[in-house]
Coordinates of C-alpha atoms in Angstrom, one line a residue:
M1 CA 94.5 118.4 108.3
S2 CA 98.0 116.4 109.4
A3 CA 100.7 114.6 108.5
D4 CA 98.9 111.1 110.1
D5 CA 95.7 112.2 107.6
V6 CA 97.6 112.1 104.7
T7 CA 99.4 109.4 105.9
Q8 CA 96.4 107.3 106.7
L9 CA 94.9 107.9 103.0
V10 CA 97.3 106.7 100.9
L11 CA 97.8 103.5 102.7
R12 CA 94.1 102.9 103.1
E13 CA 93.7 103.9 99.5
R14 CA 96.6 101.1 98.7
Q15 CA 95.2 98.8 100.9
G16 CA 91.7 99.0 99.1
Q17 CA 93.9 98.2 95.8
D18 CA 95.6 95.4 97.0
R19 CA 93.0 93.3 99.2
G20 CA 90.7 94.3 96.6
W21 CA 88.3 96.8 98.0
Y22 CA 87.2 98.6 95.8
H23 CA 84.9 100.6 97.4
K24 CA 87.4 101.9 99.7
M25 CA 89.9 102.5 97.3
A26 CA 87.3 105.2 95.6
A27 CA 86.6 106.7 99.3
C28 CA 90.5 107.4 98.8
F29 CA 89.9 109.9 95.7
A30 CA 88.3 113.6 95.7
D31 CA 85.5 113.7 92.7
D32 CA 88.4 116.0 90.5
S33 CA 91.6 113.4 91.0
I34 CA 94.3 113.3 89.3
V35 CA 96.0 109.6 88.6
R36 CA 99.1 109.0 86.7
M37 CA 101.1 105.6 86.9
S38 CA 103.0 103.5 84.2
W39 CA 100.1 101.8 83.1
F40 CA 96.8 104.2 83.4
T41 CA 96.7 108.3 83.5
G42 CA 93.2 109.8 84.2
S43 CA 90.8 110.1 87.1
G44 CA 90.5 108.7 90.2
A45 CA 87.1 107.0 89.2
D46 CA 88.7 105.5 86.5
F47 CA 92.0 104.3 88.1
V48 CA 90.0 102.6 90.6
R49 CA 87.6 100.3 87.3
Q50 CA 90.6 100.1 85.6
T51 CA 92.1 98.2 88.8
R52 CA 89.5 96.3 89.4
A53 CA 89.0 95.3 85.3
M54 CA 92.7 94.3 85.5
A55 CA 92.4 92.1 88.8
G56 CA 89.2 90.5 87.0
R57 CA 91.2 89.5 84.2
G58 CA 94.3 88.2 87.0
D59 CA 96.5 90.8 86.1
H60 CA 97.1 91.4 90.3
A61 CA 99.9 93.5 92.2
V62 CA 100.2 94.1 96.0
H63 CA 102.2 96.7 97.1
R64 CA 105.4 96.1 99.5
L65 CA 105.2 100.1 101.0
S66 CA 107.8 101.8 102.6
S67 CA 106.8 105.8 105.1
P68 CA 105.6 108.0 103.2
A69 CA 107.3 111.5 103.4
V70 CA 104.1 114.1 104.2
R71 CA 104.3 117.4 103.1
I72 CA 101.4 119.8 104.3
H73 CA 101.2 123.9 103.4
G74 CA 98.0 125.5 104.1
D75 CA 95.5 123.1 102.4
R76 CA 97.4 121.2 100.4
A77 CA 99.6 118.0 100.8
L78 CA 102.1 115.8 99.1
A79 CA 102.6 112.2 100.1
E80 CA 105.5 110.4 98.5
L81 CA 104.9 106.7 99.0
P82 CA 108.1 104.7 97.9
R83 CA 106.7 101.0 97.1
I84 CA 108.1 97.9 95.1
I85 CA 105.1 96.0 93.2
E86 CA 105.7 92.7 93.6
W87 CA 103.8 90.2 90.9
R88 CA 103.1 86.4 90.0
I89 CA 104.1 86.5 86.8
D90 CA 104.3 83.8 83.6
I91 CA 107.2 84.4 81.5
D92 CA 107.0 81.8 78.6
G93 CA 106.3 79.1 80.7
V94 CA 107.9 80.0 83.1
E95 CA 106.8 80.9 86.7
A96 CA 108.3 84.3 88.0
D97 CA 108.2 86.6 91.0
L98 CA 108.6 90.5 89.4
A99 CA 109.5 93.5 91.8
S100 CA 109.9 96.4 90.1
A101 CA 112.9 97.7 91.9
C102 CA 114.8 94.3 91.0
A103 CA 115.4 91.9 87.7
P104 CA 112.2 88.9 87.4
V105 CA 113.9 85.5 89.6
P106 CA 112.5 81.9 88.7
V107 CA 110.1 81.4 91.4
L108 CA 111.6 77.3 91.2
P109 CA 114.9 77.5 92.1
G110 CA 117.5 76.1 89.5
T111 CA 114.2 76.7 86.9
H112 CA 115.8 78.4 83.9
L113 CA 114.1 81.9 83.1
A114 CA 114.9 83.0 79.7
V115 CA 114.8 86.9 79.0
D116 CA 115.7 88.6 75.5
A117 CA 118.8 90.9 76.2
A118 CA 117.6 92.4 73.5
E119 CA 113.9 93.0 74.2
L120 CA 114.7 94.4 77.1
A121 CA 116.8 96.9 75.5
G122 CA 114.6 99.0 74.4
Y123 CA 112.9 99.6 77.8
R124 CA 114.2 102.3 80.5
P125 CA 116.1 101.3 83.0
S126 CA 113.8 102.3 86.3
Y127 CA 111.0 100.5 84.1
R128 CA 112.8 97.4 82.3
F129 CA 110.6 94.6 83.8
L130 CA 107.8 95.7 84.6
A131 CA 107.3 97.5 81.0
R132 CA 107.8 94.4 79.4
Y133 CA 105.7 92.2 81.3
L134 CA 102.6 94.6 81.7
N135 CA 103.9 95.8 77.8
R136 CA 102.7 91.8 76.7
K137 CA 99.6 92.1 79.0
G138 CA 98.2 94.3 76.5
Y139 CA 98.6 97.5 78.7
T140 CA 100.3 99.8 77.3
V141 CA 103.4 101.6 79.2
G142 CA 105.3 104.1 77.5
D143 CA 109.0 106.1 78.4
H144 CA 107.7 109.6 79.7
H145 CA 107.3 108.4 83.4
L146 CA 109.9 109.1 86.3
G147 CA 112.4 107.1 87.2
D148 CA 116.0 107.3 89.1
D149 CA 117.0 107.1 85.7
Q150 CA 115.9 110.8 84.7
P151 CA 117.2 112.4 87.4
E152 CA 116.8 115.5 86.0
A153 CA 112.7 115.0 85.4
V154 CA 112.7 114.0 88.6
A155 CA 114.2 117.3 90.0
E156 CA 111.7 118.9 87.9
Q157 CA 108.6 116.9 89.3
Y158 CA 110.0 117.7 93.0
H159 CA 110.4 121.3 91.5
A160 CA 106.4 121.5 89.6
E161 CA 105.4 119.8 93.3
H162 CA 106.8 122.3 95.9
T163 CA 105.6 124.9 93.5
W164 CA 101.8 123.6 93.4
L165 CA 102.7 123.1 97.3
H166 CA 103.2 126.6 98.0
Q167 CA 100.7 128.3 96.1
S168 CA 98.0 129.7 98.0
P169 CA 95.2 128.5 99.6
T170 CA 92.3 126.8 97.2
T171 CA 89.6 126.5 99.9
P172 CA 89.0 127.3 102.9
A173 CA 91.3 125.0 105.9
S174 CA 88.0 123.6 107.6
S175 CA 87.4 122.2 104.2
A176 CA 90.7 120.7 102.8
D177 CA 90.4 117.3 101.0
P178 CA 94.4 115.6 100.9
R179 CA 92.2 113.3 98.0
K180 CA 93.9 114.5 95.1
E181 CA 96.8 113.4 93.0
Q182 CA 99.0 110.3 92.7
H183 CA 101.6 109.5 90.7
S184 CA 103.3 106.5 90.2

């Protein structure tokens, strides 16, 4: 397994999700994979099913991706894929574009977008607008997810990943499977 193999696997999974190619998305997850996202925690297969169901309800986002950073040790690999989740949403009758890394912006210039500051105050800064939108749509987004506003938790996650990466190989190198776990 090379860094290019891992990179292409991660990019194919995101492309499968963004394009609605769920069979291709599913092929990117190992049977024992675990996915932790803002709105979902479970197996890779369940993540694909829930993503498909979410899109079927009209809740479809696309992902603007940066180049992944890949670390490999033996038969284990970690890939960090910086991304922005983009949605075209409705906020109380106003069409807006939501990017998970910034505030919502009205689609039509000059349109007033009323956002209740008191409601937003209940959300962490790193997930504020995305969490508000998803919670209003009926998805559960809690406060326990990693974010740059909690640097200690991020440092702990990197430490845990480093520890996992440098454990003894779990399978012979020839049968290594880079499709294990995804975080967001």
